[in-house]
Amino acid sequence: MEEERVSKLMARRGLCSRREAEQYMAEGRVRVNGNLITEQGTKVPVDAKITLDQAGLQRLTIALNKPLGYVSNLPQENYPEAKELILPENRFDKGPPVDPKSLHVVGRLDVNSKGLILFSSDGRVAKKIIGPDSEVEKEYIVRFLDPIPEGVIQKLRFGLKLDGKPLKRALVKRAGDRALTIVLREGRNRQIRRMCELVGLRVSSLKRVRIGNIQLGSLPVGQWMVVK
């Protein structure tokens, strides 16, 4: 019978992320067919019954208004990580401190882009938003150095390819002479910037303002809040 790592099975079933699964195994919270599993590399049948002890688990998701100059999660020389802003004094909605070590970024935002970014300790949230089958919308306001020719808007909506693969249909609306609102249902690497390059548009600023039903709203730059 086909076997698979317990952590990968748990992530695929939406129980948690693979990293969280490894942590829970180390804490003695994972059982497979009733047997306690503590070794991270353990493989089990793909149809095995997996149970997770929920006692003491904290599932938390926060929204941060990322400033320019911060990286999402991949350390780069001379650039700080956005997670470093998750400090008690930066909490917008007021409440107890949060341990950023338990949080993982959900959806990248490059160092030259700003706006809404999510961090979560709940693997189910990550799977819903950035999983391979995700249809969750991400909305951006994009500004350009030059006026936008009318003909390129339709090209951005549908028909472009990146890395040889067609893009899903995007919602693109004019937001001014040099600005567009773009809504995506996927998240290729630097997707919007690369789309704009393909149609000859030069981006001057890119800001994410919504992920699913979570709005950036009036959250100040550099501050964060818990998502209910």
PDB file of C-alpha atoms in Angstrom:
ATOM      1  CA  MET A   1       0.000   0.000   0.000  1.00  0.00           C
ATOM      2  CA  GLU A   2       1.189   3.506  -0.814  1.00  0.00           C
ATOM      3  CA  GLU A   3       2.699   5.400   2.132  1.00  0.00           C
ATOM      4  CA  GLU A   4       3.373   9.066   2.816  1.00  0.00           C
ATOM      5  CA  ARG A   5       4.961  11.178   5.537  1.00  0.00           C
ATOM      6  CA  VAL A   6       2.541  11.968   8.354  1.00  0.00           C
ATOM      7  CA  SER A   7       3.291  15.716   8.119  1.00  0.00           C
ATOM      8  CA  LYS A   8       2.472  15.773   4.398  1.00  0.00           C
ATOM      9  CA  LEU A   9      -0.770  13.848   4.924  1.00  0.00           C
ATOM     10  CA  MET A  10      -1.855  16.204   7.691  1.00  0.00           C
ATOM     11  CA  ALA A  11      -1.199  19.232   5.505  1.00  0.00           C
ATOM     12  CA  ARG A  12      -3.009  17.702   2.529  1.00  0.00           C
ATOM     13  CA  ARG A  13      -6.047  16.964   4.710  1.00  0.00           C
ATOM     14  CA  GLY A  14      -6.091  20.545   6.001  1.00  0.00           C
ATOM     15  CA  LEU A  15      -5.359  19.646   9.616  1.00  0.00           C
ATOM     16  CA  CYS A  16      -2.394  22.018   9.788  1.00  0.00           C
ATOM     17  CA  SER A  17       0.721  23.017   7.847  1.00  0.00           C
ATOM     18  CA  ARG A  18       3.627  20.576   7.461  1.00  0.00           C
ATOM     19  CA  ARG A  19       5.758  22.666   9.808  1.00  0.00           C
ATOM     20  CA  GLU A  20       2.991  22.677  12.406  1.00  0.00           C
ATOM     21  CA  ALA A  21       2.572  18.898  12.016  1.00  0.00           C
ATOM     22  CA  GLU A  22       6.235  18.359  12.823  1.00  0.00           C
ATOM     23  CA  GLN A  23       5.891  20.555  15.907  1.00  0.00           C
ATOM     24  CA  TYR A  24       2.758  18.705  17.068  1.00  0.00           C
ATOM     25  CA  MET A  25       4.458  15.327  16.635  1.00  0.00           C
ATOM     26  CA  ALA A  26       7.367  16.514  18.761  1.00  0.00           C
ATOM     27  CA  GLU A  27       4.834  17.592  21.413  1.00  0.00           C
ATOM     28  CA  GLY A  28       3.120  14.163  21.394  1.00  0.00           C
ATOM     29  CA  ARG A  29      -0.182  15.402  19.949  1.00  0.00           C
ATOM     30  CA  VAL A  30      -0.453  13.232  16.830  1.00  0.00           C
ATOM     31  CA  ARG A  31      -1.870   9.690  16.617  1.00  0.00           C
ATOM     32  CA  VAL A  32      -2.149   7.492  13.530  1.00  0.00           C
ATOM     33  CA  ASN A  33      -4.633   4.627  13.768  1.00  0.00           C
ATOM     34  CA  GLY A  34      -4.502   5.155  17.525  1.00  0.00           C
ATOM     35  CA  ASN A  35      -0.709   4.982  17.781  1.00  0.00           C
ATOM     36  CA  LEU A  36       1.289   7.958  19.058  1.00  0.00           C
ATOM     37  CA  ILE A  37       3.682   9.348  16.412  1.00  0.00           C
ATOM     38  CA  THR A  38       6.643  11.460  17.549  1.00  0.00           C
ATOM     39  CA  GLU A  39       9.259  11.014  14.795  1.00  0.00           C
ATOM     40  CA  GLN A  40       8.921  13.605  12.045  1.00  0.00           C
ATOM     41  CA  GLY A  41       9.894  11.404   9.109  1.00  0.00           C
ATOM     42  CA  THR A  42       7.431   8.617   9.874  1.00  0.00           C
ATOM     43  CA  LYS A  43       5.556   7.262   6.855  1.00  0.00           C
ATOM     44  CA  VAL A  44       2.089   5.711   7.120  1.00  0.00           C
ATOM     45  CA  PRO A  45      -0.546   4.367   4.677  1.00  0.00           C
ATOM     46  CA  VAL A  46      -2.240   7.199   2.776  1.00  0.00           C
ATOM     47  CA  ASP A  47      -5.661   6.118   4.058  1.00  0.00           C
ATOM     48  CA  ALA A  48      -4.593   6.036   7.727  1.00  0.00           C
ATOM     49  CA  LYS A  49      -6.761   7.687  10.362  1.00  0.00           C
ATOM     50  CA  ILE A  50      -4.943  10.698  11.833  1.00  0.00           C
ATOM     51  CA  THR A  51      -6.087  12.462  14.989  1.00  0.00           C
ATOM     52  CA  LEU A  52      -4.667  15.643  16.481  1.00  0.00           C
ATOM     53  CA  ASP A  53      -4.961  16.524  20.140  1.00  0.00           C
ATOM     54  CA  GLN A  54      -6.426  20.036  20.034  1.00  0.00           C
ATOM     55  CA  ALA A  55      -5.795  20.815  23.700  1.00  0.00           C
ATOM     56  CA  GLY A  56      -3.731  23.942  24.092  1.00  0.00           C
ATOM     57  CA  LEU A  57      -3.519  24.707  20.361  1.00  0.00           C
ATOM     58  CA  GLN A  58      -3.760  28.400  19.552  1.00  0.00           C
ATOM     59  CA  ARG A  59      -5.055  29.183  16.088  1.00  0.00           C
ATOM     60  CA  LEU A  60      -4.371  32.811  15.308  1.00  0.00           C
ATOM     61  CA  THR A  61      -4.338  34.947  12.166  1.00  0.00           C
ATOM     62  CA  ILE A  62      -3.190  38.545  12.015  1.00  0.00           C
ATOM     63  CA  ALA A  63      -3.200  41.241   9.329  1.00  0.00           C
ATOM     64  CA  LEU A  64      -0.232  43.569   8.913  1.00  0.00           C
ATOM     65  CA  ASN A  65       0.111  46.698   6.774  1.00  0.00           C
ATOM     66  CA  LYS A  66       3.583  46.013   5.368  1.00  0.00           C
ATOM     67  CA  PRO A  67       5.689  49.065   4.536  1.00  0.00           C
ATOM     68  CA  LEU A  68       8.096  49.260   1.635  1.00  0.00           C
ATOM     69  CA  GLY A  69      11.535  47.864   2.339  1.00  0.00           C
ATOM     70  CA  TYR A  70      10.412  44.797   4.323  1.00  0.00           C
ATOM     71  CA  VAL A  71      10.586  41.256   2.972  1.00  0.00           C
ATOM     72  CA  SER A  72       7.736  38.806   3.534  1.00  0.00           C
ATOM     73  CA  ASN A  73       9.625  35.742   4.685  1.00  0.00           C
ATOM     74  CA  LEU A  74      12.828  35.122   2.736  1.00  0.00           C
ATOM     75  CA  PRO A  75      15.732  36.936   4.420  1.00  0.00           C
ATOM     76  CA  GLN A  76      17.606  39.303   2.129  1.00  0.00           C
ATOM     77  CA  GLU A  77      20.735  41.229   2.978  1.00  0.00           C
ATOM     78  CA  ASN A  78      20.010  44.720   4.335  1.00  0.00           C
ATOM     79  CA  TYR A  79      16.226  44.146   4.427  1.00  0.00           C
ATOM     80  CA  PRO A  80      14.275  43.332   7.637  1.00  0.00           C
ATOM     81  CA  GLU A  81      11.469  40.764   7.765  1.00  0.00           C
ATOM     82  CA  ALA A  82       7.886  41.978   8.070  1.00  0.00           C
ATOM     83  CA  LYS A  83       7.421  39.648  11.051  1.00  0.00           C
ATOM     84  CA  GLU A  84       9.733  41.939  13.052  1.00  0.00           C
ATOM     85  CA  LEU A  85       6.894  44.480  13.128  1.00  0.00           C
ATOM     86  CA  ILE A  86       4.637  42.148  15.132  1.00  0.00           C
ATOM     87  CA  LEU A  87       5.383  43.915  18.403  1.00  0.00           C
ATOM     88  CA  PRO A  88       3.008  44.862  21.255  1.00  0.00           C
ATOM     89  CA  GLU A  89       3.485  48.585  20.568  1.00  0.00           C
ATOM     90  CA  ASN A  90       2.440  48.109  16.918  1.00  0.00           C
ATOM     91  CA  ARG A  91      -0.875  46.418  17.686  1.00  0.00           C
ATOM     92  CA  PHE A  92      -3.716  48.522  16.253  1.00  0.00           C
ATOM     93  CA  ASP A  93      -6.702  46.737  17.828  1.00  0.00           C
ATOM     94  CA  LYS A  94      -5.219  46.639  21.344  1.00  0.00           C
ATOM     95  CA  GLY A  95      -4.890  43.340  23.146  1.00  0.00           C
ATOM     96  CA  PRO A  96      -2.380  40.941  24.693  1.00  0.00           C
ATOM     97  CA  PRO A  97       1.040  40.310  23.113  1.00  0.00           C
ATOM     98  CA  VAL A  98       1.374  37.694  20.377  1.00  0.00           C
ATOM     99  CA  ASP A  99       4.353  35.371  19.930  1.00  0.00           C
ATOM    100  CA  PRO A 100       5.462  35.885  16.300  1.00  0.00           C
ATOM    101  CA  LYS A 101       7.455  32.636  16.384  1.00  0.00           C
ATOM    102  CA  SER A 102       4.198  30.690  16.059  1.00  0.00           C
ATOM    103  CA  LEU A 103       3.126  32.627  12.944  1.00  0.00           C
ATOM    104  CA  HIS A 104       3.887  31.880   9.310  1.00  0.00           C
ATOM    105  CA  VAL A 105       3.411  34.243   6.380  1.00  0.00           C
ATOM    106  CA  VAL A 106       0.393  33.553   4.157  1.00  0.00           C
ATOM    107  CA  GLY A 107       1.027  34.954   0.691  1.00  0.00           C
ATOM    108  CA  ARG A 108       4.159  36.829  -0.271  1.00  0.00           C
ATOM    109  CA  LEU A 109       4.498  40.547  -0.918  1.00  0.00           C
ATOM    110  CA  ASP A 110       7.839  41.611  -2.382  1.00  0.00           C
ATOM    111  CA  VAL A 111      10.178  44.153  -0.823  1.00  0.00           C
ATOM    112  CA  ASN A 112       9.075  46.920  -3.227  1.00  0.00           C
ATOM    113  CA  SER A 113       5.356  46.350  -2.607  1.00  0.00           C
ATOM    114  CA  LYS A 114       3.241  47.416   0.351  1.00  0.00           C
ATOM    115  CA  GLY A 115      -0.089  46.756   1.983  1.00  0.00           C
ATOM    116  CA  LEU A 116      -1.980  43.803   3.401  1.00  0.00           C
ATOM    117  CA  ILE A 117      -0.079  40.679   4.409  1.00  0.00           C
ATOM    118  CA  LEU A 118      -1.334  37.862   6.638  1.00  0.00           C
ATOM    119  CA  PHE A 119       0.442  35.727   9.225  1.00  0.00           C
ATOM    120  CA  SER A 120      -1.186  32.670  10.767  1.00  0.00           C
ATOM    121  CA  SER A 121      -0.572  29.765  13.107  1.00  0.00           C
ATOM    122  CA  ASP A 122      -3.456  27.910  11.428  1.00  0.00           C
ATOM    123  CA  GLY A 123      -2.422  25.710   8.519  1.00  0.00           C
ATOM    124  CA  ARG A 124      -6.015  25.598   7.305  1.00  0.00           C
ATOM    125  CA  VAL A 125      -5.905  29.336   6.634  1.00  0.00           C
ATOM    126  CA  ALA A 126      -2.750  28.987   4.562  1.00  0.00           C
ATOM    127  CA  LYS A 127      -4.205  26.125   2.539  1.00  0.00           C
ATOM    128  CA  LYS A 128      -7.388  28.080   1.828  1.00  0.00           C
ATOM    129  CA  ILE A 129      -5.563  31.219   0.688  1.00  0.00           C
ATOM    130  CA  ILE A 130      -2.404  29.965  -1.043  1.00  0.00           C
ATOM    131  CA  GLY A 131      -3.116  26.281  -1.651  1.00  0.00           C
ATOM    132  CA  PRO A 132      -2.859  25.018  -5.253  1.00  0.00           C
ATOM    133  CA  ASP A 133      -6.660  24.946  -5.625  1.00  0.00           C
ATOM    134  CA  SER A 134      -7.275  28.313  -3.970  1.00  0.00           C
ATOM    135  CA  GLU A 135      -9.799  30.679  -5.565  1.00  0.00           C
ATOM    136  CA  VAL A 136      -9.487  33.369  -2.882  1.00  0.00           C
ATOM    137  CA  GLU A 137      -9.325  36.859  -4.392  1.00  0.00           C
ATOM    138  CA  LYS A 138      -6.377  39.205  -3.797  1.00  0.00           C
ATOM    139  CA  GLU A 139      -6.989  42.854  -4.682  1.00  0.00           C
ATOM    140  CA  TYR A 140      -4.282  45.377  -5.562  1.00  0.00           C
ATOM    141  CA  ILE A 141      -4.055  49.059  -6.454  1.00  0.00           C
ATOM    142  CA  VAL A 142      -1.319  49.539  -9.036  1.00  0.00           C
ATOM    143  CA  ARG A 143       0.042  52.918 -10.144  1.00  0.00           C
ATOM    144  CA  PHE A 144       2.153  53.578 -13.221  1.00  0.00           C
ATOM    145  CA  LEU A 145       4.733  56.050 -14.452  1.00  0.00           C
ATOM    146  CA  ASP A 146       2.848  56.724 -17.692  1.00  0.00           C
ATOM    147  CA  PRO A 147      -0.803  57.038 -18.784  1.00  0.00           C
ATOM    148  CA  ILE A 148      -2.505  53.680 -19.411  1.00  0.00           C
ATOM    149  CA  PRO A 149      -3.510  52.940 -23.033  1.00  0.00           C
ATOM    150  CA  GLU A 150      -7.054  51.587 -23.164  1.00  0.00           C
ATOM    151  CA  GLY A 151      -6.058  48.550 -25.211  1.00  0.00           C
ATOM    152  CA  VAL A 152      -3.815  47.001 -22.550  1.00  0.00           C
ATOM    153  CA  ILE A 153      -6.565  46.613 -19.956  1.00  0.00           C
ATOM    154  CA  GLN A 154      -8.256  43.809 -21.866  1.00  0.00           C
ATOM    155  CA  LYS A 155      -4.886  42.087 -22.312  1.00  0.00           C
ATOM    156  CA  LEU A 156      -4.351  42.137 -18.553  1.00  0.00           C
ATOM    157  CA  ARG A 157      -7.779  40.628 -17.960  1.00  0.00           C
ATOM    158  CA  PHE A 158      -7.204  37.462 -19.958  1.00  0.00           C
ATOM    159  CA  GLY A 159      -4.817  35.847 -22.411  1.00  0.00           C
ATOM    160  CA  LEU A 160      -1.392  36.384 -20.852  1.00  0.00           C
ATOM    161  CA  LYS A 161       1.035  33.599 -19.984  1.00  0.00           C
ATOM    162  CA  LEU A 162       3.830  33.404 -17.412  1.00  0.00           C
ATOM    163  CA  ASP A 163       6.499  30.709 -17.566  1.00  0.00           C
ATOM    164  CA  GLY A 164       4.602  29.168 -20.456  1.00  0.00           C
ATOM    165  CA  LYS A 165       1.387  28.708 -18.462  1.00  0.00           C
ATOM    166  CA  PRO A 166      -1.821  30.700 -19.040  1.00  0.00           C
ATOM    167  CA  LEU A 167      -3.044  32.921 -16.231  1.00  0.00           C
ATOM    168  CA  LYS A 168      -6.509  32.749 -14.735  1.00  0.00           C
ATOM    169  CA  ARG A 169      -8.914  35.503 -15.731  1.00  0.00           C
ATOM    170  CA  ALA A 170      -8.284  38.694 -13.715  1.00  0.00           C
ATOM    171  CA  LEU A 171     -10.637  41.538 -12.841  1.00  0.00           C
ATOM    172  CA  VAL A 172      -9.025  44.790 -14.002  1.00  0.00           C
ATOM    173  CA  LYS A 173     -10.613  48.225 -13.660  1.00  0.00           C
ATOM    174  CA  ARG A 174      -9.287  51.680 -14.349  1.00  0.00           C
ATOM    175  CA  ALA A 175      -8.766  53.732 -11.163  1.00  0.00           C
ATOM    176  CA  GLY A 176      -7.424  56.866 -12.803  1.00  0.00           C
ATOM    177  CA  ASP A 177      -5.296  57.990 -15.735  1.00  0.00           C
ATOM    178  CA  ARG A 178      -2.276  56.121 -14.301  1.00  0.00           C
ATOM    179  CA  ALA A 179      -3.814  53.590 -11.909  1.00  0.00           C
ATOM    180  CA  LEU A 180      -5.617  50.255 -12.038  1.00  0.00           C
ATOM    181  CA  THR A 181      -7.417  48.021  -9.570  1.00  0.00           C
ATOM    182  CA  ILE A 182      -6.444  44.400 -10.236  1.00  0.00           C
ATOM    183  CA  VAL A 183      -8.047  41.359  -8.579  1.00  0.00           C
ATOM    184  CA  LEU A 184      -6.317  37.972  -8.909  1.00  0.00           C
ATOM    185  CA  ARG A 185      -7.399  34.448  -7.951  1.00  0.00           C
ATOM    186  CA  GLU A 186      -3.869  33.032  -8.034  1.00  0.00           C
ATOM    187  CA  GLY A 187      -0.441  34.035  -6.801  1.00  0.00           C
ATOM    188  CA  ARG A 188       2.437  33.476  -9.194  1.00  0.00           C
ATOM    189  CA  ASN A 189       5.803  34.951  -8.212  1.00  0.00           C
ATOM    190  CA  ARG A 190       5.748  38.751  -8.818  1.00  0.00           C
ATOM    191  CA  GLN A 191       2.683  38.141 -10.964  1.00  0.00           C
ATOM    192  CA  ILE A 192       1.303  41.663 -11.335  1.00  0.00           C
ATOM    193  CA  ARG A 193       4.670  43.263 -12.055  1.00  0.00           C
ATOM    194  CA  ARG A 194       5.429  40.619 -14.676  1.00  0.00           C
ATOM    195  CA  MET A 195       1.956  40.968 -16.240  1.00  0.00           C
ATOM    196  CA  CYS A 196       2.447  44.706 -16.540  1.00  0.00           C
ATOM    197  CA  GLU A 197       5.893  44.255 -18.088  1.00  0.00           C
ATOM    198  CA  LEU A 198       4.351  42.017 -20.764  1.00  0.00           C
ATOM    199  CA  VAL A 199       1.986  44.817 -21.887  1.00  0.00           C
ATOM    200  CA  GLY A 200       4.559  47.605 -21.596  1.00  0.00           C
ATOM    201  CA  LEU A 201       3.375  49.258 -18.373  1.00  0.00           C
ATOM    202  CA  ARG A 202       5.947  50.606 -15.904  1.00  0.00           C
ATOM    203  CA  VAL A 203       4.806  50.152 -12.289  1.00  0.00           C
ATOM    204  CA  SER A 204       5.521  52.994  -9.884  1.00  0.00           C
ATOM    205  CA  SER A 205       3.758  51.496  -6.830  1.00  0.00           C
ATOM    206  CA  LEU A 206       1.868  48.339  -5.898  1.00  0.00           C
ATOM    207  CA  LYS A 207      -0.369  48.007  -2.859  1.00  0.00           C
ATOM    208  CA  ARG A 208      -2.447  44.992  -1.760  1.00  0.00           C
ATOM    209  CA  VAL A 209      -5.699  46.111  -0.153  1.00  0.00           C
ATOM    210  CA  ARG A 210      -7.721  42.890   0.236  1.00  0.00           C
ATOM    211  CA  ILE A 211      -7.331  39.121   0.657  1.00  0.00           C
ATOM    212  CA  GLY A 212     -10.687  37.345   0.467  1.00  0.00           C
ATOM    213  CA  ASN A 213     -12.985  39.184   2.885  1.00  0.00           C
ATOM    214  CA  ILE A 214     -10.093  40.704   4.856  1.00  0.00           C
ATOM    215  CA  GLN A 215      -9.683  44.392   4.021  1.00  0.00           C
ATOM    216  CA  LEU A 216      -6.648  46.571   4.706  1.00  0.00           C
ATOM    217  CA  GLY A 217      -9.052  49.403   5.514  1.00  0.00           C
ATOM    218  CA  SER A 218      -7.662  52.050   7.874  1.00  0.00           C
ATOM    219  CA  LEU A 219      -4.923  49.861   9.365  1.00  0.00           C
ATOM    220  CA  PRO A 220      -1.899  52.199   9.652  1.00  0.00           C
ATOM    221  CA  VAL A 221       1.365  51.389   7.916  1.00  0.00           C
ATOM    222  CA  GLY A 222       3.564  49.177  10.081  1.00  0.00           C
ATOM    223  CA  GLN A 223       0.745  48.156  12.428  1.00  0.00           C
ATOM    224  CA  TRP A 224      -1.128  44.873  12.818  1.00  0.00           C
ATOM    225  CA  MET A 225      -4.363  43.458  14.216  1.00  0.00           C
ATOM    226  CA  VAL A 226      -5.926  40.082  14.919  1.00  0.00           C
ATOM    227  CA  VAL A 227      -8.334  38.867  12.233  1.00  0.00           C
ATOM    228  CA  LYS A 228     -11.612  37.668  13.741  1.00  0.00           C
TER     229      LYS A 228
END
